[in-house]
Structures are given as C-alpha cells and as structure tokens.
Amino acid sequence: MPVPDDEALETHARRMFRLIYGIVRNVPDAQDLTQDSLLKALRRKGQLKDSRKVAQWLNRIAVNTALDFMRRKGRVGFDQLVTIPAAKTESPEHGAIRSETRRWLNRGLKRLTQRERTALLLRDVEQFPAGEVAKMMGCSPATVRSHIANARVKFKRYEKENPR
Amino acid sequence: MAKPRHATEQVLALHAGGELGRWRRFLTDRHLSKCAACRQSAAEYERARRDMAALRDAPTVDFKALTRNVRAAALTTSPARRLRGRWLVATAACVAAVALALLFTTPPVRSPAPEVPSAGQGMQAMWDEALLGLDAGDAQVGAAGELSFRAYDPASGTLSITEYY
C-alpha cells in the first residue's frame, strides 16, 4: 500500500471512526482506536496484496481493533452525553426528536451481545453486505446471519416492550 | 385443510434485510402473500431496520489533527513497541534473577545411596564413592549377625577389613 496523501488518509480515518464508534459508542475511545488502527495499517502496509481493496482492508483492521478493545473492556460504555451536530437545515424540534430516537436505539442495542450488536450495526447502519460483515468479523456468513437474525428479533422485542 | 405453517421470527428477520437465499425467499414471499400475521411481523422488522438508520450520524472529531498524529507516530517508534521492548528487558531480567536464586538456594546433589544387593542369607552394601570417610568398599551383614567393612584407599593402596560380631 503506498502511503496515502493527507486527504485520502482523512477520508479513511472518517470512515474507520464511524465504524469504530458504531461498536464502542464512545467518542474518546473511538478516536484513540481510529488512531491505533491507522497506525497498525501504516506499519503493516506490506500485508495488503491488492491495493484496490485498501478500504476493505482498513475496515477489517478497524473492526478487529474495536472488537479486541471491547473484549478487553468487557462492556459498552455508551456515550449518553454525546451531541451530534445537527444539519444546518434542521429545526431544533427535529434535532431533539433525532437525539431522543438515538437514545432509544442505544438503549435497545444494550440488550444485544457484543457480536450481535456489531453484526447488526455493520449490516443495518453501515449497510455492508452480509458476506463483507462476516469477513470483517472473522467468522462465517452463516454465523453472521445468525447474529443478525437474533439481533433483529431481540430488537423487535425491545420495540414492543418500549414503544417510542 | 392443513393450517399454514408460520415463518419463524429468524426467517422474517432475515427476510427484512434480504439475507435469505433465493429459494427461502421465494417460499417466504409466498407465505407472506397469504398470512396477514406474518406480513405484519415482517413489516415490523422492516420498520426496525429503517429506524436503525438514525444511528448513521456519528459525532465528528478533528480528523486533520488525528491524521497528523498518525503520521507523526508512524515516523517514530510506537509507545506500544517501546513498551513491548521494556517488557522484554524486564522479563529477561526476571528470568536471570530466578535462575541465579535457584542456583544459590538449591541444596547440593548428594551421592546416591549405596546399592544393597542380597548376599546369600545376609546383606551386602557397596559404594564406590567416598562414604563415611572411606573412598571405596563394601559392608556386609552375615547370616549370624556379624558386620564387616572392607575399604580400599586408592592413594595408599591399603585394603582394610573390619569385622564386628
């Protein structure tokens, strides 16, 4: 992998940060882990065989780094106070609804196991194909489908018990 | 008429995301066209999936600073690598200390106990290393209870036999 220029590196960093944040749900941790993942990638750039797949390779490093961190840490430290900047055209009411929806979704995600949550976020939030999610998580496509199905079933149950 | 078999929750959950195989999907679609209860459940899964889109917004951080830090760190030895180096040195020092401690605290190896083969109706013990101040020799207990020692001193070439009754 040739060392990317500043702009490309920033694009990768944004994408990796989103992925990692999706798993750890905590801004300072996500920031540190993004930095670690990019450093790992730069140091192991010789391992990348196909330079056209750099984004996939980086995504895998990011997801693995985040999952390793979560294994060590043991549980999700959801950021309750994080504020996500509203779009310029968004009204304050709409912004409040959006924040409330996010809090409600985060509460539901807490009911899932770490692997179920990761599979669901990568598939339904980041919209990766199930096969790609399996590669990122280092498991078989059948296992990922099982995680996704279980996660959706649990989440639906949460929605029924805790309507918005 | 047999009751239609409902689709399982897992199948409906995968149907919502399009993760079912072609044949399974065909069967599920056919069932959904006839079963209102499963259709409603499938719609709930699809709505839950759409709700997830709200999590797409991630907070922003200073990505310029982040990439600058990464570049700077890539040029120097990483703290993790430095830490690993320190750990290696510390581990090697510990191993050396333990080895030295073992060397000085382990008691010296003693001579093996003399071999005691049976000698007729009595007992005989032989040794070929220094024992009881004698270099080599044997001890014998006869059937009548007599005890005799024979010792050979290689320096002087003396063979001494001592007997007790």
CSV table of N, CA and C in Angstrom, one decimal, chain B:
chain,number,residue,atom,x,y,z
B,1,MET,N,-58.6,-28.9,5.9
B,1,MET,CA,-57.4,-28.2,5.3
B,1,MET,C,-56.3,-28.0,6.3
B,2,ALA,N,-55.1,-28.3,6.0
B,2,ALA,CA,-54.0,-28.1,7.0
B,2,ALA,C,-53.7,-26.6,7.2
B,3,LYS,N,-53.4,-26.3,8.4
B,3,LYS,CA,-53.1,-24.9,8.8
B,3,LYS,C,-51.8,-24.5,8.1
B,4,PRO,N,-51.7,-23.2,7.6
B,4,PRO,CA,-50.4,-22.8,7.0
B,4,PRO,C,-49.3,-22.7,8.1
B,5,ARG,N,-48.1,-23.2,7.9
B,5,ARG,CA,-47.1,-23.1,8.9
B,5,ARG,C,-46.5,-21.7,8.8
B,6,HIS,N,-46.4,-21.0,10.0
B,6,HIS,CA,-45.9,-19.6,10.0
B,6,HIS,C,-44.4,-19.6,9.8
B,7,ALA,N,-44.0,-18.5,9.3
B,7,ALA,CA,-42.5,-18.3,9.1
B,7,ALA,C,-41.9,-18.1,10.5
B,8,THR,N,-40.7,-18.5,10.8
B,8,THR,CA,-40.1,-18.3,12.1
B,8,THR,C,-39.7,-16.8,12.2
B,9,GLU,N,-39.5,-16.4,13.4
B,9,GLU,CA,-39.1,-15.0,13.6
B,9,GLU,C,-37.7,-14.8,13.0
B,10,GLN,N,-36.8,-15.8,13.1
B,10,GLN,CA,-35.5,-15.6,12.4
B,10,GLN,C,-35.6,-15.4,10.9
B,11,VAL,N,-36.5,-16.2,10.3
B,11,VAL,CA,-36.6,-16.1,8.9
B,11,VAL,C,-37.2,-14.8,8.5
B,12,LEU,N,-38.2,-14.3,9.3
B,12,LEU,CA,-38.8,-13.0,9.0
B,12,LEU,C,-37.7,-11.9,9.2
B,13,ALA,N,-36.9,-12.1,10.2
B,13,ALA,CA,-35.8,-11.1,10.5
B,13,ALA,C,-34.8,-11.0,9.3
B,14,LEU,N,-34.5,-12.1,8.8
B,14,LEU,CA,-33.5,-12.2,7.7
B,14,LEU,C,-34.2,-11.7,6.4
B,15,HIS,N,-35.5,-12.0,6.2
B,15,HIS,CA,-36.2,-11.6,5.1
B,15,HIS,C,-36.2,-10.0,5.0
B,16,ALA,N,-36.3,-9.4,6.1
B,16,ALA,CA,-36.4,-7.9,6.1
B,16,ALA,C,-35.1,-7.3,5.6
B,17,GLY,N,-34.0,-8.0,5.8
B,17,GLY,CA,-32.7,-7.4,5.3
B,17,GLY,C,-32.2,-8.0,4.0
B,18,GLY,N,-33.0,-8.9,3.4
B,18,GLY,CA,-32.6,-9.5,2.2
B,18,GLY,C,-31.5,-10.5,2.3
B,19,GLU,N,-31.4,-11.1,3.5
B,19,GLU,CA,-30.3,-12.1,3.6
B,19,GLU,C,-30.7,-13.5,3.4
B,20,LEU,N,-31.9,-13.8,3.0
B,20,LEU,CA,-32.3,-15.1,2.7
B,20,LEU,C,-31.9,-15.6,1.4
B,21,GLY,N,-31.7,-16.9,1.2
B,21,GLY,CA,-31.3,-17.4,-0.1
B,21,GLY,C,-32.5,-17.3,-1.1
B,22,ARG,N,-32.3,-17.5,-2.3
B,22,ARG,CA,-33.3,-17.3,-3.3
B,22,ARG,C,-34.6,-18.2,-3.1
B,23,TRP,N,-34.3,-19.4,-2.8
B,23,TRP,CA,-35.4,-20.4,-2.6
B,23,TRP,C,-36.2,-20.1,-1.3
B,24,ARG,N,-35.5,-19.8,-0.3
B,24,ARG,CA,-36.1,-19.5,1.0
B,24,ARG,C,-36.9,-18.2,0.9
B,25,ARG,N,-36.4,-17.3,0.1
B,25,ARG,CA,-37.1,-16.0,0.0
B,25,ARG,C,-38.4,-16.2,-0.8
B,26,PHE,N,-38.3,-17.0,-1.8
B,26,PHE,CA,-39.5,-17.3,-2.6
B,26,PHE,C,-40.6,-17.9,-1.7
B,27,LEU,N,-40.2,-18.9,-0.9
B,27,LEU,CA,-41.2,-19.6,-0.1
B,27,LEU,C,-41.8,-18.6,1.0
B,28,THR,N,-40.9,-17.8,1.5
B,28,THR,CA,-41.4,-16.8,2.5
B,28,THR,C,-42.3,-15.8,1.9
B,29,ASP,N,-41.9,-15.3,0.7
B,29,ASP,CA,-42.8,-14.3,0.0
B,29,ASP,C,-44.2,-14.9,-0.3
B,30,ARG,N,-44.1,-16.2,-0.7
B,30,ARG,CA,-45.4,-16.9,-1.0
B,30,ARG,C,-46.3,-17.0,0.3
B,31,HIS,N,-45.6,-17.3,1.4
B,31,HIS,CA,-46.3,-17.4,2.7
B,31,HIS,C,-46.9,-16.1,3.1
B,32,LEU,N,-46.0,-15.1,2.9
B,32,LEU,CA,-46.5,-13.7,3.4
B,32,LEU,C,-47.7,-13.2,2.6
B,33,SER,N,-47.8,-13.6,1.3
B,33,SER,CA,-48.9,-13.2,0.5
B,33,SER,C,-50.2,-13.8,1.0
B,34,LYS,N,-50.1,-14.8,1.8
B,34,LYS,CA,-51.3,-15.5,2.3
B,34,LYS,C,-51.6,-15.3,3.8
B,35,CYS,N,-50.5,-14.9,4.5
B,35,CYS,CA,-50.6,-14.8,6.0
B,35,CYS,C,-50.5,-13.4,6.5
B,36,ALA,N,-51.6,-12.8,7.0
B,36,ALA,CA,-51.6,-11.5,7.5
B,36,ALA,C,-50.7,-11.3,8.7
B,37,ALA,N,-50.7,-12.3,9.6
B,37,ALA,CA,-50.0,-12.2,10.9
B,37,ALA,C,-48.5,-12.1,10.6
B,38,CYS,N,-48.0,-12.9,9.7
B,38,CYS,CA,-46.6,-12.9,9.4
B,38,CYS,C,-46.2,-11.6,8.6
B,39,ARG,N,-47.2,-11.2,7.8
B,39,ARG,CA,-47.0,-10.0,7.0
B,39,ARG,C,-46.8,-8.8,8.0
B,40,GLN,N,-47.5,-8.8,9.0
B,40,GLN,CA,-47.4,-7.7,10.0
B,40,GLN,C,-46.1,-7.8,10.7
B,41,SER,N,-45.7,-9.0,11.1
B,41,SER,CA,-44.4,-9.2,11.7
B,41,SER,C,-43.2,-8.8,10.8
B,42,ALA,N,-43.4,-9.1,9.5
B,42,ALA,CA,-42.3,-8.8,8.6
B,42,ALA,C,-42.2,-7.2,8.5
B,43,ALA,N,-43.4,-6.6,8.5
B,43,ALA,CA,-43.4,-5.1,8.4
B,43,ALA,C,-42.7,-4.5,9.6
B,44,GLU,N,-42.9,-5.1,10.7
B,44,GLU,CA,-42.3,-4.6,12.0
B,44,GLU,C,-40.7,-4.7,11.9
B,45,TYR,N,-40.3,-5.8,11.3
B,45,TYR,CA,-38.8,-6.0,11.2
B,45,TYR,C,-38.3,-4.9,10.2
B,46,GLU,N,-39.0,-4.7,9.1
B,46,GLU,CA,-38.6,-3.7,8.2
B,46,GLU,C,-38.5,-2.3,8.8
B,47,ARG,N,-39.5,-2.0,9.6
B,47,ARG,CA,-39.6,-0.6,10.3
B,47,ARG,C,-38.4,-0.5,11.2
B,48,ALA,N,-38.1,-1.6,12.0
B,48,ALA,CA,-37.0,-1.5,12.9
B,48,ALA,C,-35.7,-1.3,12.2
B,49,ARG,N,-35.6,-1.9,11.0
B,49,ARG,CA,-34.4,-1.8,10.2
B,49,ARG,C,-34.2,-0.3,9.7
B,50,ARG,N,-35.3,0.3,9.4
B,50,ARG,CA,-35.3,1.7,8.9
B,50,ARG,C,-34.9,2.6,10.1
B,51,ASP,N,-35.4,2.3,11.3
B,51,ASP,CA,-35.1,3.1,12.5
B,51,ASP,C,-33.6,3.1,12.7
B,52,MET,N,-32.9,2.0,12.4
B,52,MET,CA,-31.5,1.9,12.7
B,52,MET,C,-30.7,3.0,11.9
B,53,ALA,N,-31.3,3.5,10.9
B,53,ALA,CA,-30.6,4.5,10.0
B,53,ALA,C,-30.3,5.7,10.9
B,54,ALA,N,-31.0,6.0,12.0
B,54,ALA,CA,-30.8,7.1,12.8
B,54,ALA,C,-29.4,7.1,13.4
B,55,LEU,N,-28.9,5.9,13.5
B,55,LEU,CA,-27.5,5.7,14.2
B,55,LEU,C,-26.4,6.0,13.2
B,56,ARG,N,-26.8,6.3,11.9
B,56,ARG,CA,-25.7,6.6,10.9
B,56,ARG,C,-24.9,7.8,11.3
B,57,ASP,N,-25.6,8.8,11.9
B,57,ASP,CA,-24.9,10.0,12.3
B,57,ASP,C,-23.9,9.7,13.4
B,58,ALA,N,-22.7,10.0,13.1
B,58,ALA,CA,-21.6,9.8,14.1
B,58,ALA,C,-21.1,11.2,14.5
B,59,PRO,N,-20.6,11.3,15.7
B,59,PRO,CA,-20.1,12.6,16.1
B,59,PRO,C,-18.8,12.9,15.3
B,60,THR,N,-18.4,14.1,15.1
B,60,THR,CA,-17.2,14.4,14.4
B,60,THR,C,-16.1,14.8,15.3
B,61,VAL,N,-14.9,14.5,15.0
B,61,VAL,CA,-13.8,14.9,15.7
B,61,VAL,C,-12.8,15.6,14.8
B,62,ASP,N,-11.7,16.1,15.3
B,62,ASP,CA,-10.8,16.8,14.4
B,62,ASP,C,-9.9,15.8,13.7
B,63,PHE,N,-10.4,15.4,12.5
B,63,PHE,CA,-9.8,14.4,11.7
B,63,PHE,C,-8.4,14.8,11.2
B,64,LYS,N,-8.3,16.1,10.9
B,64,LYS,CA,-7.0,16.6,10.4
B,64,LYS,C,-5.9,16.4,11.5
B,65,ALA,N,-6.3,16.7,12.7
B,65,ALA,CA,-5.3,16.5,13.8
B,65,ALA,C,-5.0,15.0,14.0
B,66,LEU,N,-6.1,14.2,13.9
B,66,LEU,CA,-5.9,12.8,14.1
B,66,LEU,C,-5.0,12.2,13.0
B,67,THR,N,-5.1,12.6,11.8
B,67,THR,CA,-4.2,12.0,10.7
B,67,THR,C,-2.8,12.6,10.9
B,68,ARG,N,-2.7,13.8,11.4
B,68,ARG,CA,-1.4,14.4,11.6
B,68,ARG,C,-0.7,13.6,12.7
B,69,ASN,N,-1.4,13.3,13.8
B,69,ASN,CA,-0.8,12.5,14.9
B,69,ASN,C,-0.4,11.1,14.4
B,70,VAL,N,-1.2,10.5,13.5
B,70,VAL,CA,-0.9,9.2,13.0
B,70,VAL,C,0.4,9.3,12.2
B,71,ARG,N,0.5,10.3,11.3
B,71,ARG,CA,1.7,10.4,10.5
B,71,ARG,C,3.0,10.6,11.4
B,72,ALA,N,2.8,11.4,12.4
B,72,ALA,CA,3.9,11.7,13.3
B,72,ALA,C,4.3,10.4,14.0
B,73,ALA,N,3.3,9.7,14.5
B,73,ALA,CA,3.6,8.5,15.3
B,73,ALA,C,4.2,7.4,14.4
B,74,ALA,N,3.8,7.4,13.2
B,74,ALA,CA,4.3,6.3,12.2
B,74,ALA,C,5.8,6.5,12.0
B,75,LEU,N,6.2,7.8,12.1
B,75,LEU,CA,7.6,8.0,11.9
B,75,LEU,C,8.5,7.7,13.1
B,76,THR,N,7.9,7.7,14.2
B,76,THR,CA,8.7,7.3,15.4
B,76,THR,C,8.3,5.9,15.9
B,77,THR,N,9.1,5.5,16.9
B,77,THR,CA,8.7,4.2,17.5
B,77,THR,C,7.4,4.3,18.2
B,78,SER,N,6.5,3.4,18.1
B,78,SER,CA,5.2,3.5,18.7
B,78,SER,C,5.4,3.3,20.2
B,79,PRO,N,4.6,3.9,21.1
B,79,PRO,CA,4.7,3.7,22.5
B,79,PRO,C,4.5,2.2,22.8
B,80,ALA,N,3.6,1.5,22.0
B,80,ALA,CA,3.3,0.1,22.3
B,80,ALA,C,4.6,-0.7,22.1
B,81,ARG,N,5.3,-0.3,21.0
B,81,ARG,CA,6.5,-1.1,20.7
B,81,ARG,C,7.6,-0.8,21.7
B,82,ARG,N,7.7,0.5,22.2
B,82,ARG,CA,8.6,0.8,23.2
B,82,ARG,C,8.3,0.0,24.5
B,83,LEU,N,7.0,0.0,24.8
B,83,LEU,CA,6.5,-0.7,26.0
B,83,LEU,C,6.9,-2.2,25.9
B,84,ARG,N,6.7,-2.7,24.6
B,84,ARG,CA,7.0,-4.2,24.4
B,84,ARG,C,8.5,-4.4,24.7
B,85,GLY,N,9.3,-3.5,24.2
B,85,GLY,CA,10.8,-3.6,24.4
B,85,GLY,C,11.1,-3.6,25.9
B,86,ARG,N,10.5,-2.7,26.6
B,86,ARG,CA,10.7,-2.6,28.0
B,86,ARG,C,10.3,-3.9,28.7
B,87,TRP,N,9.2,-4.4,28.3
B,87,TRP,CA,8.7,-5.7,28.9
B,87,TRP,C,9.7,-6.8,28.6
B,88,LEU,N,10.2,-6.8,27.4
B,88,LEU,CA,11.2,-7.9,27.1
B,88,LEU,C,12.4,-7.8,28.0
B,89,VAL,N,12.9,-6.6,28.2
B,89,VAL,CA,14.1,-6.4,29.1
B,89,VAL,C,13.7,-6.8,30.5
B,90,ALA,N,12.5,-6.4,31.0
B,90,ALA,CA,12.1,-6.7,32.3
B,90,ALA,C,12.0,-8.2,32.5
B,91,THR,N,11.4,-8.9,31.5
B,91,THR,CA,11.2,-10.3,31.6
B,91,THR,C,12.5,-11.0,31.6
B,92,ALA,N,13.5,-10.6,30.8
B,92,ALA,CA,14.8,-11.2,30.7
B,92,ALA,C,15.5,-11.1,32.1
B,93,ALA,N,15.4,-9.9,32.7
B,93,ALA,CA,16.0,-9.6,34.0
B,93,ALA,C,15.4,-10.5,35.1
B,94,CYS,N,14.1,-10.7,35.0
B,94,CYS,CA,13.4,-11.6,36.0
B,94,CYS,C,13.8,-13.0,35.8
B,95,VAL,N,13.9,-13.5,34.6
B,95,VAL,CA,14.4,-14.9,34.3
B,95,VAL,C,15.8,-15.1,34.9
B,96,ALA,N,16.7,-14.1,34.6
B,96,ALA,CA,18.0,-14.2,35.1
B,96,ALA,C,18.1,-14.3,36.6
B,97,ALA,N,17.3,-13.4,37.3
B,97,ALA,CA,17.3,-13.3,38.7
B,97,ALA,C,16.8,-14.7,39.3
B,98,VAL,N,15.7,-15.2,38.7
B,98,VAL,CA,15.2,-16.5,39.2
B,98,VAL,C,16.2,-17.6,39.0
B,99,ALA,N,16.9,-17.6,37.9
B,99,ALA,CA,17.9,-18.6,37.6
B,99,ALA,C,19.0,-18.6,38.7
B,100,LEU,N,19.5,-17.3,39.0
B,100,LEU,CA,20.6,-17.2,40.0
B,100,LEU,C,20.1,-17.6,41.4
B,101,ALA,N,18.9,-17.2,41.7
B,101,ALA,CA,18.3,-17.6,43.0
B,101,ALA,C,18.3,-19.1,43.1
B,102,LEU,N,17.8,-19.8,42.1
B,102,LEU,CA,17.8,-21.2,42.1
B,102,LEU,C,19.1,-21.9,42.3
B,103,LEU,N,20.1,-21.3,41.6
B,103,LEU,CA,21.5,-21.8,41.6
B,103,LEU,C,22.0,-21.7,43.0
B,104,PHE,N,21.7,-20.6,43.8
B,104,PHE,CA,22.3,-20.5,45.1
B,104,PHE,C,21.5,-21.1,46.2
B,105,THR,N,20.2,-21.4,45.9
B,105,THR,CA,19.4,-21.9,47.0
B,105,THR,C,19.2,-23.4,46.9
B,106,THR,N,19.4,-24.0,45.8
B,106,THR,CA,19.2,-25.5,45.6
B,106,THR,C,20.3,-26.2,46.4
B,107,PRO,N,19.9,-27.2,47.3
B,107,PRO,CA,21.0,-27.9,48.0
B,107,PRO,C,21.8,-28.8,47.1
B,108,PRO,N,23.1,-29.0,47.4
B,108,PRO,CA,24.0,-29.7,46.5
B,108,PRO,C,23.5,-31.2,46.4
B,109,VAL,N,23.8,-31.7,45.2
B,109,VAL,CA,23.3,-33.1,44.9
B,109,VAL,C,24.1,-34.1,45.8
B,110,ARG,N,23.4,-34.9,46.5
B,110,ARG,CA,24.1,-35.9,47.4
B,110,ARG,C,24.5,-37.1,46.6
B,111,SER,N,25.5,-37.9,47.1
B,111,SER,CA,25.8,-39.1,46.5
B,111,SER,C,24.7,-40.1,46.6
B,112,PRO,N,24.5,-40.9,45.6
B,112,PRO,CA,23.3,-41.8,45.7
B,112,PRO,C,23.5,-42.8,46.8
B,113,ALA,N,22.4,-43.3,47.4
B,113,ALA,CA,22.5,-44.2,48.5
B,113,ALA,C,23.2,-45.5,48.0
B,114,PRO,N,24.0,-46.1,48.9
B,114,PRO,CA,24.7,-47.3,48.4
B,114,PRO,C,23.7,-48.4,48.0
B,115,GLU,N,24.1,-49.1,46.9
B,115,GLU,CA,23.3,-50.2,46.4
B,115,GLU,C,23.3,-51.3,47.4
B,116,VAL,N,22.2,-52.0,47.6
B,116,VAL,CA,22.2,-53.0,48.6
B,116,VAL,C,21.7,-54.4,48.0
B,117,PRO,N,22.6,-55.1,47.4
B,117,PRO,CA,22.2,-56.4,46.8
B,117,PRO,C,22.2,-57.4,47.9
B,118,SER,N,21.4,-58.5,47.7
B,118,SER,CA,21.4,-59.5,48.8
B,118,SER,C,22.6,-60.4,48.7
B,119,ALA,N,23.2,-60.8,49.8
B,119,ALA,CA,24.4,-61.7,49.7
B,119,ALA,C,24.1,-62.9,50.5
B,120,GLY,N,23.7,-63.9,49.8
B,120,GLY,CA,23.3,-65.2,50.5
B,120,GLY,C,22.2,-65.0,51.4
B,121,GLN,N,22.4,-65.3,52.7
B,121,GLN,CA,21.4,-65.1,53.7
B,121,GLN,C,21.5,-63.7,54.4
B,122,GLY,N,22.6,-63.0,54.1
B,122,GLY,CA,22.9,-61.8,54.7
B,122,GLY,C,22.6,-60.6,53.7
B,123,MET,N,23.2,-59.4,54.0
B,123,MET,CA,23.0,-58.3,53.2
B,123,MET,C,24.4,-57.7,52.9
B,124,GLN,N,24.5,-57.1,51.7
B,124,GLN,CA,25.8,-56.5,51.4
B,124,GLN,C,25.6,-55.2,50.8
B,125,ALA,N,26.4,-54.2,51.2
B,125,ALA,CA,26.2,-52.8,50.7
B,125,ALA,C,27.6,-52.5,50.1
B,126,MET,N,27.5,-51.9,48.9
B,126,MET,CA,28.8,-51.5,48.2
B,126,MET,C,28.7,-50.0,47.9
B,127,TRP,N,29.9,-49.4,47.9
B,127,TRP,CA,29.9,-48.0,47.4
B,127,TRP,C,31.2,-47.8,46.7
B,128,ASP,N,31.2,-46.9,45.8
B,128,ASP,CA,32.5,-46.6,45.1
B,128,ASP,C,32.8,-45.1,45.2
B,129,GLU,N,32.1,-44.4,46.0
B,129,GLU,CA,32.5,-43.0,46.2
B,129,GLU,C,32.7,-42.9,47.7
B,130,ALA,N,33.3,-41.7,48.0
B,130,ALA,CA,33.6,-41.5,49.4
B,130,ALA,C,32.4,-41.6,50.3
B,131,LEU,N,32.4,-42.4,51.3
B,131,LEU,CA,31.3,-42.6,52.2
B,131,LEU,C,31.9,-43.0,53.6
B,132,LEU,N,31.4,-42.3,54.6
B,132,LEU,CA,31.9,-42.4,56.0
B,132,LEU,C,33.5,-42.3,56.0
B,133,GLY,N,34.0,-41.4,55.2
B,133,GLY,CA,35.4,-41.2,55.2
B,133,GLY,C,36.2,-42.2,54.4
B,134,LEU,N,35.6,-43.2,53.8
B,134,LEU,CA,36.3,-44.2,53.1
B,134,LEU,C,36.0,-44.0,51.6
B,135,ASP,N,37.0,-44.3,50.7
B,135,ASP,CA,36.9,-44.0,49.3
B,135,ASP,C,36.0,-45.0,48.6
B,136,ALA,N,36.3,-46.3,48.8
B,136,ALA,CA,35.5,-47.3,48.1
B,136,ALA,C,35.5,-48.6,48.9
B,137,GLY,N,34.5,-49.4,48.8
B,137,GLY,CA,34.5,-50.5,49.6
B,137,GLY,C,33.1,-51.2,49.7
B,138,ASP,N,32.9,-52.1,50.7
B,138,ASP,CA,31.6,-52.7,50.9
B,138,ASP,C,31.4,-53.0,52.3
B,139,ALA,N,30.1,-53.2,52.7
B,139,ALA,CA,29.8,-53.6,54.0
B,139,ALA,C,28.9,-54.8,53.9
B,140,GLN,N,29.0,-55.7,54.8
B,140,GLN,CA,28.3,-57.0,54.7
B,140,GLN,C,27.7,-57.3,56.1
B,141,VAL,N,26.5,-57.8,56.1
B,141,VAL,CA,25.9,-58.3,57.3
B,141,VAL,C,25.7,-59.8,57.1
B,142,GLY,N,26.3,-60.6,57.9
B,142,GLY,CA,26.2,-62.0,57.7
B,142,GLY,C,25.0,-62.6,58.3
B,143,ALA,N,24.7,-63.9,58.0
B,143,ALA,CA,23.5,-64.6,58.5
B,143,ALA,C,23.5,-64.6,60.0
B,144,ALA,N,24.7,-64.7,60.6
B,144,ALA,CA,24.8,-64.8,62.1
B,144,ALA,C,24.8,-63.4,62.8
B,145,GLY,N,24.7,-62.4,62.0
B,145,GLY,CA,24.6,-61.1,62.5
B,145,GLY,C,25.9,-60.4,62.5
B,146,GLU,N,27.0,-61.0,62.0
B,146,GLU,CA,28.3,-60.3,62.0
B,146,GLU,C,28.3,-59.2,61.0
B,147,LEU,N,29.0,-58.1,61.3
B,147,LEU,CA,29.1,-57.0,60.4
B,147,LEU,C,30.5,-56.8,60.0
B,148,SER,N,30.8,-56.7,58.7
B,148,SER,CA,32.2,-56.5,58.3
B,148,SER,C,32.3,-55.4,57.3
B,149,PHE,N,33.3,-54.6,57.4
B,149,PHE,CA,33.6,-53.5,56.4
B,149,PHE,C,34.9,-53.8,55.7
B,150,ARG,N,34.9,-53.6,54.4
B,150,ARG,CA,36.1,-53.7,53.7
B,150,ARG,C,36.3,-52.4,52.9
B,151,ALA,N,37.4,-51.7,53.1
B,151,ALA,CA,37.6,-50.4,52.4
B,151,ALA,C,38.9,-50.4,51.7
B,152,TYR,N,38.9,-49.7,50.6
B,152,TYR,CA,40.1,-49.6,49.8
B,152,TYR,C,40.5,-48.2,49.6
B,153,ASP,N,41.7,-47.8,50.0
B,153,ASP,CA,42.1,-46.4,49.8
B,153,ASP,C,43.1,-46.4,48.6
B,154,PRO,N,42.6,-45.8,47.5
B,154,PRO,CA,43.5,-45.8,46.2
B,154,PRO,C,44.8,-45.0,46.4
B,155,ALA,N,44.8,-44.0,47.3
B,155,ALA,CA,46.0,-43.2,47.4
B,155,ALA,C,47.2,-44.0,48.0
B,156,SER,N,46.8,-44.7,49.1
B,156,SER,CA,47.9,-45.5,49.8
B,156,SER,C,47.9,-47.0,49.3
B,157,GLY,N,46.9,-47.4,48.6
B,157,GLY,CA,46.8,-48.8,48.1
B,157,GLY,C,46.5,-49.8,49.3
B,158,THR,N,45.9,-49.2,50.4
B,158,THR,CA,45.6,-50.1,51.6
B,158,THR,C,44.2,-50.7,51.5
B,159,LEU,N,44.1,-51.9,51.9
B,159,LEU,CA,42.8,-52.6,52.0
B,159,LEU,C,42.6,-52.9,53.4
B,160,SER,N,41.5,-52.3,54.0
B,160,SER,CA,41.3,-52.6,55.5
B,160,SER,C,40.0,-53.3,55.6
B,161,ILE,N,40.0,-54.3,56.5
B,161,ILE,CA,38.8,-55.1,56.7
B,161,ILE,C,38.5,-55.0,58.2
B,162,THR,N,37.4,-54.6,58.5
B,162,THR,CA,37.0,-54.5,60.0
B,162,THR,C,35.8,-55.4,60.2
B,163,GLU,N,35.8,-56.2,61.2
B,163,GLU,CA,34.6,-57.0,61.4
B,163,GLU,C,34.1,-56.8,62.8
B,164,TYR,N,32.8,-56.9,63.0
B,164,TYR,CA,32.2,-56.8,64.3
B,164,TYR,C,31.3,-58.0,64.5
B,165,TYR,N,31.2,-58.5,65.7
B,165,TYR,CA,30.3,-59.6,66.0
B,165,TYR,C,29.2,-59.2,67.0
